[in-house]
Coordinates of N, CA and C in Angstrom, one line a residue:
X1 N -24.8 4.2 -3.4 CA -24.2 4.2 -4.8 C -23.2 4.2 -4.0
X2 N -22.4 5.1 -2.9 CA -20.7 4.6 -2.6 C -21.0 5.3 -1.0
X3 N -19.7 4.8 -0.6 CA -19.5 4.9 1.1 C -18.3 4.8 1.5
X4 N -17.7 5.0 2.9 CA -16.7 5.3 3.0 C -16.0 5.3 4.7
X5 N -15.6 4.8 5.4 CA -15.5 4.3 6.6 C -14.2 4.9 7.3
X6 N -14.1 5.9 8.2 CA -12.8 6.4 8.3 C -12.5 6.2 10.3
X7 N -11.2 6.3 10.0 CA -11.0 6.3 11.8 C -10.0 7.6 12.3
X8 N -10.5 8.2 13.1 CA -10.1 8.9 13.4 C -9.1 9.3 14.8
X9 N -7.7 9.3 14.5 CA -6.5 8.9 15.1 C -5.7 10.4 15.3
X10 N -5.6 10.7 16.6 CA -4.7 12.0 17.0 C -5.0 12.9 15.5
X11 N -4.3 13.5 15.0 CA -4.0 14.0 13.7 C -4.3 13.7 12.4
X12 N -4.7 11.6 12.5 CA -4.5 10.9 10.9 C -6.2 10.9 11.1
X13 N -6.4 10.9 9.9 CA -7.5 10.4 9.3 C -7.5 9.0 8.4
X14 N -7.7 8.1 8.3 CA -7.5 6.3 8.2 C -8.6 6.4 7.3
X15 N -8.5 6.3 6.1 CA -10.0 5.6 5.4 C -9.7 4.4 5.3
X16 N -10.4 3.6 6.3 CA -10.5 1.9 6.3 C -11.0 1.3 4.9
X17 N -11.8 2.2 4.5 CA -12.8 1.9 3.1 C -13.3 2.6 2.2
X18 N -13.5 2.3 0.9 CA -13.9 3.6 0.2 C -14.6 2.8 -1.1
X19 N -15.8 2.9 -1.4 CA -16.3 1.3 -2.5 C -17.9 2.7 -3.1
X20 N -17.1 2.2 -4.0 CA -18.2 3.0 -5.0 C -18.9 2.0 -5.9
X21 N -20.3 1.3 -6.0 CA -21.1 0.3 -6.9 C -20.5 0.5 -8.1
X22 N -20.3 -0.7 -8.4 CA -19.8 -1.1 -9.9 C -20.8 -0.5 -10.9
X23 N -21.5 0.0 -10.6 CA -22.3 0.8 -11.6 C -22.3 2.0 -12.0
X24 N -22.0 2.5 -10.9 CA -21.8 4.1 -10.7 C -20.0 4.1 -10.9
X25 N -19.0 3.6 -10.9 CA -17.9 3.9 -10.8 C -17.5 4.5 -12.1
X26 N -16.5 5.6 -12.1 CA -16.4 6.1 -13.2 C -17.2 7.8 -13.4
X27 N -17.4 8.3 -12.6 CA -18.9 9.1 -12.7 C -18.5 10.4 -11.4
X28 N -17.0 10.1 -10.9 CA -16.5 11.0 -10.0 C -17.2 10.7 -8.5
X29 N -17.8 10.1 -8.0 CA -18.2 10.0 -6.8 C -17.3 9.6 -5.8
X30 N -16.4 9.0 -6.2 CA -15.1 8.5 -5.0 C -14.1 9.7 -5.0
X31 N -13.9 10.3 -6.2 CA -13.1 11.6 -5.8 C -14.0 12.6 -5.6
X32 N -15.0 12.5 -4.8 CA -16.1 13.5 -4.7 C -16.3 13.5 -3.0
X33 N -15.8 11.9 -2.6 CA -16.1 11.6 -1.1 C -14.4 11.9 -0.6
X34 N -13.2 11.6 -1.6 CA -12.1 11.4 -1.1 C -11.7 13.6 -1.1
X35 N -12.6 13.9 -1.6 CA -12.6 15.8 -1.5 C -12.9 16.3 -0.6
X36 N -14.5 15.8 0.1 CA -15.1 15.8 1.0 C -14.1 15.1 2.4
X37 N -13.8 14.4 2.6 CA -12.9 13.5 3.1 C -11.7 14.8 3.5
X38 N -11.0 15.4 2.7 CA -9.8 16.2 2.6 C -10.3 17.5 3.2
X39 N -11.6 17.9 2.8 CA -12.2 19.5 3.7 C -12.7 19.6 5.0
X40 N -13.0 17.9 5.3 CA -13.5 17.7 6.8 C -12.3 17.8 7.7
X41 N -11.3 17.0 7.5 CA -9.8 16.7 8.4 C -8.9 17.5 7.6
X42 N -9.2 18.8 7.5 CA -7.8 19.7 6.0 C -6.6 19.4 7.2
X43 N -7.0 19.4 8.5 CA -6.0 19.9 9.3 C -4.6 18.4 9.5
X44 N -5.6 17.6 9.1 CA -5.1 15.8 9.3 C -4.0 15.3 8.5
X45 N -3.7 14.4 8.5 CA -2.9 13.3 8.0 C -4.2 12.8 7.3
X46 N -4.3 12.1 5.9 CA -5.3 11.2 5.6 C -4.7 10.1 4.5
X47 N -4.4 8.9 5.6 CA -3.8 7.5 5.1 C -5.2 7.1 4.5
X48 N -4.2 5.8 3.8 CA -4.7 5.0 3.3 C -4.7 4.0 2.8
X49 N -4.9 2.5 2.5 CA -4.0 1.5 2.1 C -4.8 0.8 0.9
X50 N -3.7 0.2 -0.2 CA -4.4 -0.3 -0.6 C -3.5 -1.7 -1.8
X51 N -4.5 -2.6 -2.0 CA -3.3 -3.8 -2.6 C -2.4 -3.4 -3.3
X52 N -1.2 -3.8 -2.5 CA 0.2 -3.7 -3.6 C 0.4 -3.8 -5.0
X53 N 0.8 -3.1 -5.6 CA 0.8 -3.5 -7.3 C 1.9 -3.9 -8.0
X54 N 1.7 -5.8 -8.2 CA 2.6 -6.1 -8.4 C 2.2 -7.0 -9.8
X55 N 3.2 -7.2 -11.0 CA 2.4 -7.9 -12.0 C 2.2 -9.4 -11.8
X56 N 2.9 -10.1 -10.5 CA 2.8 -11.5 -10.7 C 1.4 -11.6 -9.6
X57 N 0.4 -10.4 -9.8 CA -0.6 -10.7 -9.4 C -1.6 -10.8 -10.3
X58 N -2.7 -11.9 -9.9 CA -3.9 -12.3 -10.9 C -4.9 -10.8 -11.2
X59 N -5.0 -9.9 -10.5 CA -5.6 -8.8 -10.9 C -4.9 -7.6 -10.6
X60 N -3.9 -7.6 -11.3 CA -3.0 -6.4 -11.0 C -3.3 -5.5 -12.5
X61 N -4.2 -5.6 -13.2 CA -4.6 -4.0 -13.9 C -5.6 -3.5 -12.8
X62 N -6.4 -4.5 -12.0 CA -7.2 -3.5 -11.2 C -6.5 -2.7 -10.3
X63 N -5.5 -3.5 -10.0 CA -4.9 -3.1 -8.8 C -4.0 -1.4 -9.4
X64 N -3.1 -1.6 -10.1 CA -2.6 -0.7 -10.8 C -3.6 0.4 -11.0
X65 N -4.8 0.5 -11.4 CA -6.3 0.8 -11.9 C -6.2 2.1 -10.2
X66 N -6.7 1.4 -9.3 CA -7.2 1.8 -8.3 C -5.5 3.0 -7.8
X67 N -4.6 2.5 -7.8 CA -3.5 3.0 -7.3 C -3.3 4.1 -8.2
X68 N -3.7 4.1 -9.5 CA -3.4 5.2 -10.3 C -5.0 6.4 -9.7
X69 N -6.0 5.8 -9.5 CA -7.1 7.0 -8.7 C -6.4 7.6 -7.7
X70 N -6.1 6.7 -7.1 CA -5.7 7.5 -5.8 C -4.7 8.3 -5.8
X71 N -3.1 8.5 -6.8 CA -2.5 9.4 -7.4 C -3.0 10.5 -7.8
X72 N -4.0 10.3 -8.4 CA -4.8 11.1 -9.4 C -5.8 12.0 -8.7
X73 N -6.0 11.5 -7.3 CA -6.2 11.9 -6.1 C -6.1 12.9 -5.2
X74 N -4.6 13.5 -5.3 CA -3.1 13.6 -4.5 C -2.7 12.9 -3.7
X75 N -3.1 12.0 -3.9 CA -2.0 11.0 -2.3 C -0.7 10.7 -2.9
X76 N 0.3 10.4 -2.0 CA 1.5 10.3 -2.3 C 2.0 9.0 -1.8
X77 N 2.7 8.1 -2.0 CA 3.0 6.8 -1.5 C 3.3 6.9 -0.5
X78 N 3.2 6.1 0.7 CA 3.8 6.6 1.5 C 5.0 5.2 1.9
X79 N 6.0 5.4 2.8 CA 7.4 4.1 2.3 C 6.9 2.8 3.1
X80 N 5.5 2.9 4.2 CA 5.3 1.6 4.3 C 4.2 1.1 3.9
X81 N 4.4 -0.2 3.4 CA 4.4 -1.4 3.2 C 3.9 -2.1 3.9
X82 N 2.7 -2.9 4.3 CA 2.4 -3.7 5.1 C 1.7 -5.2 4.5
X83 N 1.8 -6.5 5.7 CA 0.8 -7.5 5.4 C -0.2 -7.7 6.5
X84 N -1.6 -8.0 6.0 CA -2.4 -7.2 6.9 C -3.4 -8.6 6.8
X85 N -3.2 -9.4 7.6 CA -4.0 -10.5 7.5 C -3.7 -11.7 6.4
X86 N -2.5 -11.8 5.8 CA -1.8 -12.2 4.5 C -1.7 -11.7 3.7
X87 N -2.0 -10.3 3.4 CA -2.7 -9.7 2.2 C -1.3 -8.2 2.6
X88 N -0.6 -8.4 1.4 CA 0.0 -7.1 0.7 C -0.5 -5.9 0.9
X89 N -0.8 -5.0 1.4 CA -0.7 -3.4 1.1 C 0.3 -2.2 1.2
X90 N 0.0 -1.2 0.3 CA 0.6 0.0 -0.3 C -0.1 0.8 1.2
X91 N 0.3 1.7 1.5 CA 0.0 3.1 2.8 C 0.4 4.3 1.3
X92 N -0.6 5.4 1.4 CA -0.5 6.6 0.3 C -0.9 7.5 1.5
X93 N -0.6 8.7 1.5 CA -0.9 9.5 1.9 C -1.3 11.1 1.2
X94 N -2.2 11.6 2.2 CA -2.2 13.6 1.5 C -1.6 13.9 3.3
X95 N -0.8 15.2 2.8 CA -0.6 15.9 4.5 C 1.0 15.9 4.3
X96 N 1.3 16.7 5.5 CA 2.3 17.5 5.8 C 3.8 16.2 6.5
X97 N 3.4 14.7 6.6 CA 4.0 14.2 6.7 C 4.0 11.9 6.5
X98 N 4.9 11.2 6.4 CA 4.7 9.9 6.5 C 4.0 9.2 8.0
X99 N 3.5 8.4 7.7 CA 3.2 7.4 8.8 C 4.0 6.4 9.0
X100 N 4.8 6.2 10.0 CA 5.8 5.0 10.7 C 4.6 4.0 11.1
X101 N 5.3 3.2 10.8 CA 4.3 1.2 11.2 C 3.8 1.8 12.7
X102 N 4.7 2.1 13.9 CA 4.0 2.4 15.3 C 3.0 3.3 14.8
X103 N 2.9 4.1 14.1 CA 1.7 5.0 14.2 C 0.5 4.2 13.5
X104 N 0.9 3.1 12.5 CA -0.5 2.5 11.7 C -0.6 1.5 12.7
X105 N -0.1 1.0 13.4 CA -0.4 0.0 14.7 C -1.3 0.7 15.6
X106 N -0.7 1.6 16.1 CA -1.5 2.2 16.9 C -3.1 2.7 16.1
X107 N -3.1 3.0 15.2 CA -4.4 3.6 14.8 C -5.6 2.1 14.6
X108 N -4.6 1.1 14.3 CA -5.9 -0.4 14.3 C -5.9 -1.0 15.7
X109 N -5.0 -0.5 16.0 CA -5.5 -0.9 17.7 C -6.3 0.0 18.6
X110 N -6.6 1.6 18.2 CA -7.6 2.5 18.6 C -8.9 1.9 17.3
X111 N -9.0 2.2 16.5 CA -10.0 1.5 15.8 C -10.9 0.2 15.6
X112 N -9.5 -0.7 15.8 CA -10.1 -2.1 15.9 C -9.6 -3.5 17.0
X113 N -9.0 -2.4 18.2 CA -8.9 -3.5 19.5 C -7.2 -4.1 19.4
X114 N -6.6 -4.2 20.4 CA -5.8 -5.0 21.1 C -5.8 -6.0 19.3
X115 N -6.1 -6.8 18.8 CA -6.0 -8.5 18.7 C -5.5 -8.1 17.2
X116 N -5.6 -7.1 16.8 CA -5.4 -6.5 15.6 C -3.8 -6.2 14.9
X117 N -3.3 -6.0 16.3 CA -1.7 -5.7 16.4 C -1.0 -6.7 15.5
X118 N -1.4 -8.6 16.3 CA -0.7 -9.5 15.8 C -0.9 -10.1 14.5
X119 N -1.6 -9.4 13.8 CA -2.1 -10.0 12.3 C -1.1 -8.5 11.5
X120 N -0.6 -7.7 11.8 CA -0.2 -6.8 11.2 C 1.8 -6.5 11.3
X121 N 1.8 -7.0 9.8 CA 3.5 -6.5 10.0 C 4.2 -6.3 8.9
X122 N 4.7 -5.3 9.3 CA 5.4 -4.3 8.3 C 7.0 -5.2 6.9
X123 N 6.6 -4.6 6.1 CA 6.9 -5.5 4.9 C 8.3 -4.3 4.4
X124 N 9.4 -4.5 4.6 CA 10.7 -4.0 4.1 C 10.9 -4.3 2.5
X125 N 11.0 -3.0 1.7 CA 11.3 -3.1 0.2 C 12.7 -2.8 0.2
X126 N 13.0 -2.9 -0.9 CA 14.5 -3.3 -1.5 C 14.5 -2.6 -3.1
X127 N 15.4 -1.7 -3.4 CA 15.7 -1.5 -4.4 C 16.7 -1.8 -5.5
X128 N 16.8 -2.7 -6.5 CA 18.1 -2.9 -7.1 C 18.0 -2.4 -8.9
X129 N 19.4 -2.8 -9.4 CA 19.3 -2.6 -10.9 C 20.2 -3.0 -11.5
X130 N 19.6 -3.8 -12.7 CA 20.3 -4.9 -13.4 C 21.6 -4.9 -14.1
X131 N 22.6 -4.9 -14.2 CA 23.7 -4.7 -14.1 C 24.4 -5.0 -15.9
X132 N 23.1 -6.0 -16.0 CA 23.1 -6.3 -17.8 C 22.0 -5.4 -18.5
X133 N 20.8 -5.4 -18.0 CA 20.0 -4.2 -19.5 C 20.0 -3.2 -18.2
X134 N 20.3 -3.3 -17.2 CA 19.6 -1.3 -16.5 C 18.6 -1.1 -16.6
X135 N 17.8 -2.3 -16.1 CA 16.6 -1.8 -15.5 C 16.4 -2.0 -13.8
X136 N 15.5 -1.1 -13.7 CA 15.4 -0.4 -12.1 C 14.1 -2.0 -11.5
X137 N 14.4 -2.1 -10.5 CA 13.0 -3.1 -10.1 C 12.9 -2.7 -8.4
X138 N 11.8 -3.2 -7.3 CA 12.1 -3.3 -6.6 C 11.8 -4.9 -6.3
X139 N 11.9 -5.0 -5.0 CA 11.2 -6.6 -4.4 C 11.3 -6.9 -2.7
X140 N 10.3 -7.1 -2.9 CA 9.9 -7.1 -0.7 C 10.3 -8.2 0.2
X141 N 10.5 -7.9 1.3 CA 11.4 -8.9 1.9 C 10.3 -10.7 1.9
X142 N 9.4 -10.4 1.7 CA 7.8 -11.4 1.2 C 8.9 -12.6 0.2
X143 N 9.3 -11.6 -0.6 CA 9.5 -12.3 -1.7 C 10.3 -14.0 -1.2
X144 N 11.0 -13.2 -0.2 CA 12.0 -14.5 0.2 C 11.0 -15.9 0.5
X145 N 9.8 -15.8 1.1 CA 8.8 -17.0 1.1 C 8.5 -17.4 -0.5
X146 N 8.6 -17.4 -1.5 CA 8.0 -17.3 -2.7 C 8.8 -17.3 -3.7
X147 N 10.0 -16.8 -4.0 CA 11.2 -17.0 -4.4 C 12.6 -17.1 -3.6
X148 N 12.5 -18.5 -3.7 CA 13.9 -18.9 -3.4 C 14.6 -18.7 -3.2
X149 N 15.2 -18.4 -4.1 CA 16.6 -18.0 -5.1 C 17.3 -16.4 -4.1
X150 N 16.6 -15.6 -3.3 CA 17.2 -14.6 -2.8 C 17.4 -15.0 -1.4
X151 N 17.0 -16.1 -1.0 CA 17.4 -16.6 0.7 C 18.5 -16.9 0.4
X152 N 19.1 -17.3 -1.0 CA 20.2 -18.0 -1.0 C 21.4 -16.6 -2.1
X153 N 21.0 -15.4 -1.2 CA 21.5 -14.1 -1.8 C 21.5 -13.4 -3.6
X154 N 20.3 -13.9 -4.2 CA 20.4 -13.6 -5.4 C 18.7 -13.0 -5.7
X155 N 18.7 -12.6 -6.6 CA 17.9 -11.6 -6.9 C 17.3 -12.2 -8.8
X156 N 16.1 -12.3 -9.3 CA 16.1 -11.9 -11.0 C 16.1 -11.0 -11.1
X157 N 16.7 -10.5 -12.5 CA 15.5 -9.2 -12.8 C 14.8 -9.6 -13.8
X158 N 13.5 -8.9 -13.8 CA 11.9 -9.4 -14.3 C 12.3 -9.3 -15.9
X159 N 13.2 -8.1 -16.0 CA 13.0 -8.3 -17.7 C 13.8 -8.7 -18.4
X160 N 15.4 -9.4 -17.8 CA 16.2 -10.1 -18.7 C 16.4 -11.4 -18.1
X161 N 15.8 -11.7 -16.7 CA 15.8 -12.8 -16.3 C 17.3 -13.0 -15.7
X162 N 18.2 -12.1 -15.9 CA 19.4 -12.6 -14.8 C 19.5 -12.8 -13.5
X163 N 20.5 -13.5 -13.4 CA 20.5 -13.5 -11.3 C 21.3 -12.6 -10.7
X164 N 21.3 -11.2 -10.1 CA 21.9 -10.9 -9.0 C 21.8 -10.8 -8.3
X165 N 23.7 -10.6 -8.1 CA 23.9 -11.0 -6.5 C 23.4 -10.0 -5.7
X166 N 22.6 -10.6 -4.4 CA 22.5 -8.9 -3.5 C 23.4 -8.5 -2.5
X167 N 23.4 -7.6 -1.9 CA 24.5 -6.6 -1.8 C 24.0 -6.2 -0.2

């Protein structure tokens, strides 16, 4: 029906994988697993990651739904965004502190070995506000790779399409 895989490192419980079979989704199994993990590791920070939510991805609605599920189960966005083996992930946590990139690397090294560290990169996130339509939006430093105007000091507002000079 469902299962989870966790790594316990110091006072951090990292949920590496949580899966519920398709025919059993939306029946509370995922929430029950998360509740059980919270009960088992109540003195630890509970950490997980999920694919970064951005409308430019073809599976945007699924990513948005997954993020909402975690937020509804008490998780808060951790400031850390990562690139893991070429996939962008948002981290989220429950507990009394956020988790740094250095701690995240230590968890991976502990759970999966030294070789994984070279495949982890921290992604910087920036916030911007359009001077024209007043829309607030975010962009990642990975956008520089596939949105070349950022490389030249500009970002485009996703709502009105105006070019804004980066500060």
